[in-house]
Amino acid sequence: MTDERLCWLILRDELRERSSRLRFLGRLRAAVGGVRASSAMFEGDLRREHTSAKMSAYAVAVDASAQMLSPDERRHLRTAGEVPGWFRPDVERRYQEMRKRR
């Protein structure tokens, strides 16, 4: 298994949670329940599509950040199953840069 893949597996669930969070209006609609069933299904499809696009962007960011790991960090990654402290903020920075370019 590559180091890039290992980093992805370590962060995947955390990033999935982050990318699937409903925005304020989505939470409000869900709480009020005023959306018709067909409209809710359509919004669910759009949300899943949006989440998938976000996860793809996060995957690219994780891969790019993983390429910056030092040999010592790679050893720690493989022995402890942890990414270095700078890794998560770097992934988020790269992700935000990709979003700005769209």
Backbone as a ProteinNet text record, in pm:
[ID]
protein_1_A
[PRIMARY]
MTDERLCWLILRDELRERSSRLRFLGRLRAAVGGVRASSAMFEGDLRREHTSAKMSAYAVAVDASAQMLSPDERRHLRTAGEVPGWFRPDVERRYQEMRKRR
[TERTIARY]
85.1	0	90.1	53	133.2	107	200.3	182.6	63.8	44.5	-68.1	-200.9	-209.4	-331	-350.9	-244	-252.7	-302.6	-251.4	-298.8	-448	-490.7	-631.4	-717.9	-675.4	-753.1	-761.5	-655	-654.6	-753.2	-760.8	-842.2	-980.4	-1006.3	-1127.8	-1257.3	-1275.7	-1400.8	-1417.9	-1309.8	-1313.1	-1350.9	-1291.5	-1320	-1460.9	-1508.1	-1645.3	-1744.8	-1719.4	-1806.4	-1805.9	-1689.3	-1675.9	-1745.4	-1733.4	-1788.7	-1938.1	-1996.1	-2138.9	-2224.3	-2164.8	-2242.3	-2342	-2461.4	-2563.7	-2533.8	-2558.7	-2546.5	-2666.4	-2663.1	-2765.9	-2906.8	-2928.4	-3062.5	-3107.4	-3015.1	-3048.9	-3092.9	-3023.3	-3061.8	-3197.1	-3219.5	-3346.3	-3461.2	-3443.5	-3547.6	-3575	-3469.4	-3486.8	-3561.3	-3532.3	-3597.4	-3744.2	-3773.1	-3909.9	-3991.8	-3929	-3999.3	-4097.7	-4077.6	-4171	-4142.5	-4052.5	-4016.4	-4096.9	-4153.9	-4228.2	-4135.6	-4189.6	-4110.3	-4025.2	-4082.9	-4005.5	-3894	-3923	-3821.9	-3711	-3747.3	-3647.6	-3559.2	-3619	-3538.9	-3440.5	-3487.4	-3401	-3286.8	-3318.9	-3215	-3115.6	-3164	-3074.7	-2978.7	-3029	-2942.8	-2836.6	-2877.8	-2781.8	-2676.6	-2720.2	-2626.9	-2525.1	-2571.6	-2478.1	-2378.9	-2427.7	-2340.5	-2235.8	-2280.8	-2191.1	-2088.1	-2132.5	-2042.5	-1938.6	-1980.2	-1887.4	-1781.5	-1822.9	-1727.4	-1629.4	-1680.2	-1592.3	-1492.1	-1539.3	-1449.9	-1341.5	-1376.8	-1276.7	-1170.4	-1213.4	-1118.6	-1031.4	-1090.8	-1012.2	-910.9	-948.6	-856.2	-733.2	-755.2	-643.4	-555.4	-617.5	-542.6	-460.8	-519	-446.6	-327.2	-347.5	-240.1	-125	-158.2	-54.5	19.7	-52.4	11.9	99.7	55.1	131.4	265.6	270.1	396.1	500.6	457.1	548.6	605	561.7	609.2	759	826.7	969.5	984.3	1103	1124	1088.3	1121.8	1086.7	935.1	867.3	721.3	656.2	715	663.2	678.9	791.1	811.3	708.7	687.1	589.4	448.1	416.7	287.3	264.9	365.7	353.3	355.4	429.9	438.2	325.2	286.7	184.8	47	41.6	-86.7	-141.1	-49.5	-87.9	-20.7	-93.6	-33.2	28.9	130.4	193.3	96.1	128.6	42.8	14.5	108.3	89.8	0.8	-23.7	-86.9	-232.6	-313.8	-455.8	-473.5	-405.6	-419.2	-370.5	-267.7	-217.5	-320.8	-384.4	-489.9	-602.8	-644.4	-753.5	-714.3	-590.5	-542.6	-547.1	-498.1	-498.6	-642	-728.5	-869.4	-933.5	-909.5	-966.7	-911.5	-783.8	-725.1	-793.2	-821.3	-890.4	-1029.8	-1099.1	-1235.6	-1235.5	-1134.1	-1126.5	-1103.5	-1029.9	-999.6	-1119.9	-1223.3	-1341.1	-1421.6
-117.1	0	124	220.4	343.1	431.7	522.1	616.9	708.4	744.8	830.2	761.1	633.4	556.7	543.1	520	507.7	639	750.3	881	896.8	858.4	869.4	784.6	662.7	574.2	628.1	691.5	749.5	866.5	947.7	1070.1	1056.9	951	939.1	964.8	898.3	914.2	1056.7	1113.9	1252.4	1348.8	1328.5	1415.9	1393.3	1269.6	1240.1	1314.6	1310.8	1381.2	1531	1584.1	1727.9	1765.7	1683.2	1718.1	1693.9	1616.5	1587.2	1669.3	1755.6	1838.8	1925.4	1930	2016.9	2161.5	2246.9	2389.5	2431.4	2551.4	2599.6	2583.7	2627.5	2619	2474	2385.4	2243.8	2185.8	2223	2176.2	2233.4	2359.2	2423.5	2355.2	2328.4	2259.5	2120.9	2049.5	1915.6	1921.9	2022.7	2035.9	2073.8	2165.1	2211.3	2106.7	2036	1932.2	1987.6	2110.1	2171.7	2142.8	2055	2025.5	1904.5	1912.7	1799.1	1681.5	1562.5	1439.9	1438.3	1472.9	1467.7	1571.8	1687.3	1791.6	1747.2	1682	1633.1	1527.1	1438.7	1335.5	1401.4	1501.5	1572.2	1641	1707.4	1774	1672.9	1556	1449.6	1405.5	1391.3	1353.8	1460	1586	1694.9	1697.2	1673.9	1674.2	1561.6	1442.3	1330.2	1360.2	1421.8	1458.6	1559.6	1658.2	1761.5	1699.4	1608.5	1541.5	1460.7	1391.8	1312.7	1402.1	1516.6	1610.3	1662.4	1691.1	1736.9	1628.8	1506.1	1395.9	1375.8	1392	1381.1	1489.1	1609.8	1719.3	1693.4	1642.3	1607.5	1498.1	1401.6	1292.8	1348.7	1444	1506.5	1583.1	1654	1730.7	1638.5	1527.1	1431	1374.8	1339.9	1284.7	1384.3	1510.2	1613.5	1636	1639.4	1658.9	1540.3	1420.8	1300	1298	1358.6	1363.6	1451.3	1533.1	1621.7	1558.6	1437.6	1371.1	1342.9	1367.4	1335.5	1185.1	1131.6	988.9	952.3	1039.5	1012.6	1013	1107.8	1114.3	992.1	944.5	823.1	701.9	693.9	583.4	589.9	710.7	728.2	694	735.5	704.6	553.7	480.6	335	262.5	312.3	242.3	280	408.6	455.3	473	479.2	500.7	640.3	737.6	877.1	968.5	1070.1	1171.4	1278.7	1349	1454.1	1569.7	1649.8	1761.1	1862.1	1883.5	1982.1	1929.6	1799.6	1735.2	1779	1772.5	1808.6	1953.6	2050.5	2188.6	2205	2130.3	2138.2	2083.7	1973.7	1917	2018.4	2078.4	2176.1	2297.3	2342.8	2456.6	2422.8	2306.3	2264.3	2249.9	2193.8	2177.4	2313.8	2409.3	2543.8	2611.1	2590.2	2647.2	2591.1	2460.6	2398.5	2456.1	2477.5	2531.5	2674	2753	2890.7	2895.4	2797.6	2793.8	2755.8	2701.8	2658.7	2773.2
0	0	0	-81.4	-88.6	33.1	58.6	168.8	142	14.8	-21.1	13	-19.2	10.7	161.6	233.2	378.1	440.6	393.6	442.5	415.2	295.5	259.5	353.3	379.3	466.1	608.7	653.7	788.7	797.8	693.5	697.4	634.2	562	481.2	559.7	672.1	746.4	798.9	846	895.2	782.6	664.8	551.2	497.1	500.8	457.3	547.2	676.7	771.5	741.7	719.1	691.7	560.7	459.5	328.8	318.7	409.4	398.7	494.2	570.2	663	587.6	639.9	581.2	616.5	525.1	554.6	639.6	691.7	783.2	725.7	601.2	542.4	526	493.2	481.1	614.5	720.8	854.8	893.9	860.3	892.8	819.1	691.9	615.4	670.9	705.6	761.4	894.3	974.5	1104.8	1089.9	998.5	978.6	904.1	812	737.3	636.3	594.9	501.6	355.7	326.6	188.6	142.6	24.6	-29.1	-53.4	-56.7	-68.5	-194.4	-308.9	-433.3	-431.8	-376.1	-364.7	-270.1	-162	-65.9	-130.1	-213.2	-280.2	-376.3	-450.7	-544.5	-471.6	-360.5	-282.1	-226.8	-188	-140.2	-248.5	-371.1	-483.5	-508.3	-506.5	-526.6	-416.5	-292.2	-179.7	-194.5	-235.3	-254.5	-366.4	-474.7	-585	-539.3	-463.5	-411.3	-316.7	-230.4	-137.1	-212.7	-317.3	-397.6	-462.5	-513.2	-574	-469.4	-349.8	-242.4	-204.3	-193.7	-156.5	-262.2	-388	-494.5	-480	-448.6	-429.1	-306.9	-199.7	-81.1	-113.8	-195.4	-231.6	-303.5	-392.9	-463.8	-364.7	-271.3	-171.4	-80.6	-38.1	46	-30.4	-155.2	-236.6	-250.9	-277.2	-292.2	-161.3	-50.4	80	116.4	83.6	116.7	43.9	-71.3	-146	-77.8	18.3	89.5	217	251.1	373.1	366.3	475.2	484.5	510.2	492.2	521.9	666.5	762.1	901.9	922.5	857.7	868.5	804.6	696.1	631.4	723.1	791.7	886.9	999.2	1052.1	1159.8	1110.4	990.3	929.8	927.1	884.5	871.3	1005.9	1102	1230.6	1325.5	1327.3	1422.3	1359.2	1226.2	1160.2	1182.7	1193.3	1216.9	1115	1074.9	988	1077.5	1028.8	1109.9	1136.6	1235.8	1276.2	1166.1	1075.9	969.8	857.9	855.7	741	720.5	824.3	810.2	763.5	827.6	778.6	634.4	595.5	458.6	360.1	396.6	311.2	296	405.9	400.2	316.6	330.4	250.3	101.6	65.2	-75.6	-127.9	-44.8	-82	-110.2	-19.7	-37.5	-162.5	-191.5	-314.1	-438.3	-437.2	-551.1	-567	-455.9	-462.2	-517.3	-481	-528.6	-679.2	-733.1	-876	-960.5	-901.5	-979.4	-1027.2
[MASK]
++++++++++++++++++++++++++++++++++++++++++++++++++++++++++++++++++++++++++++++++++++++++++++++++++++++

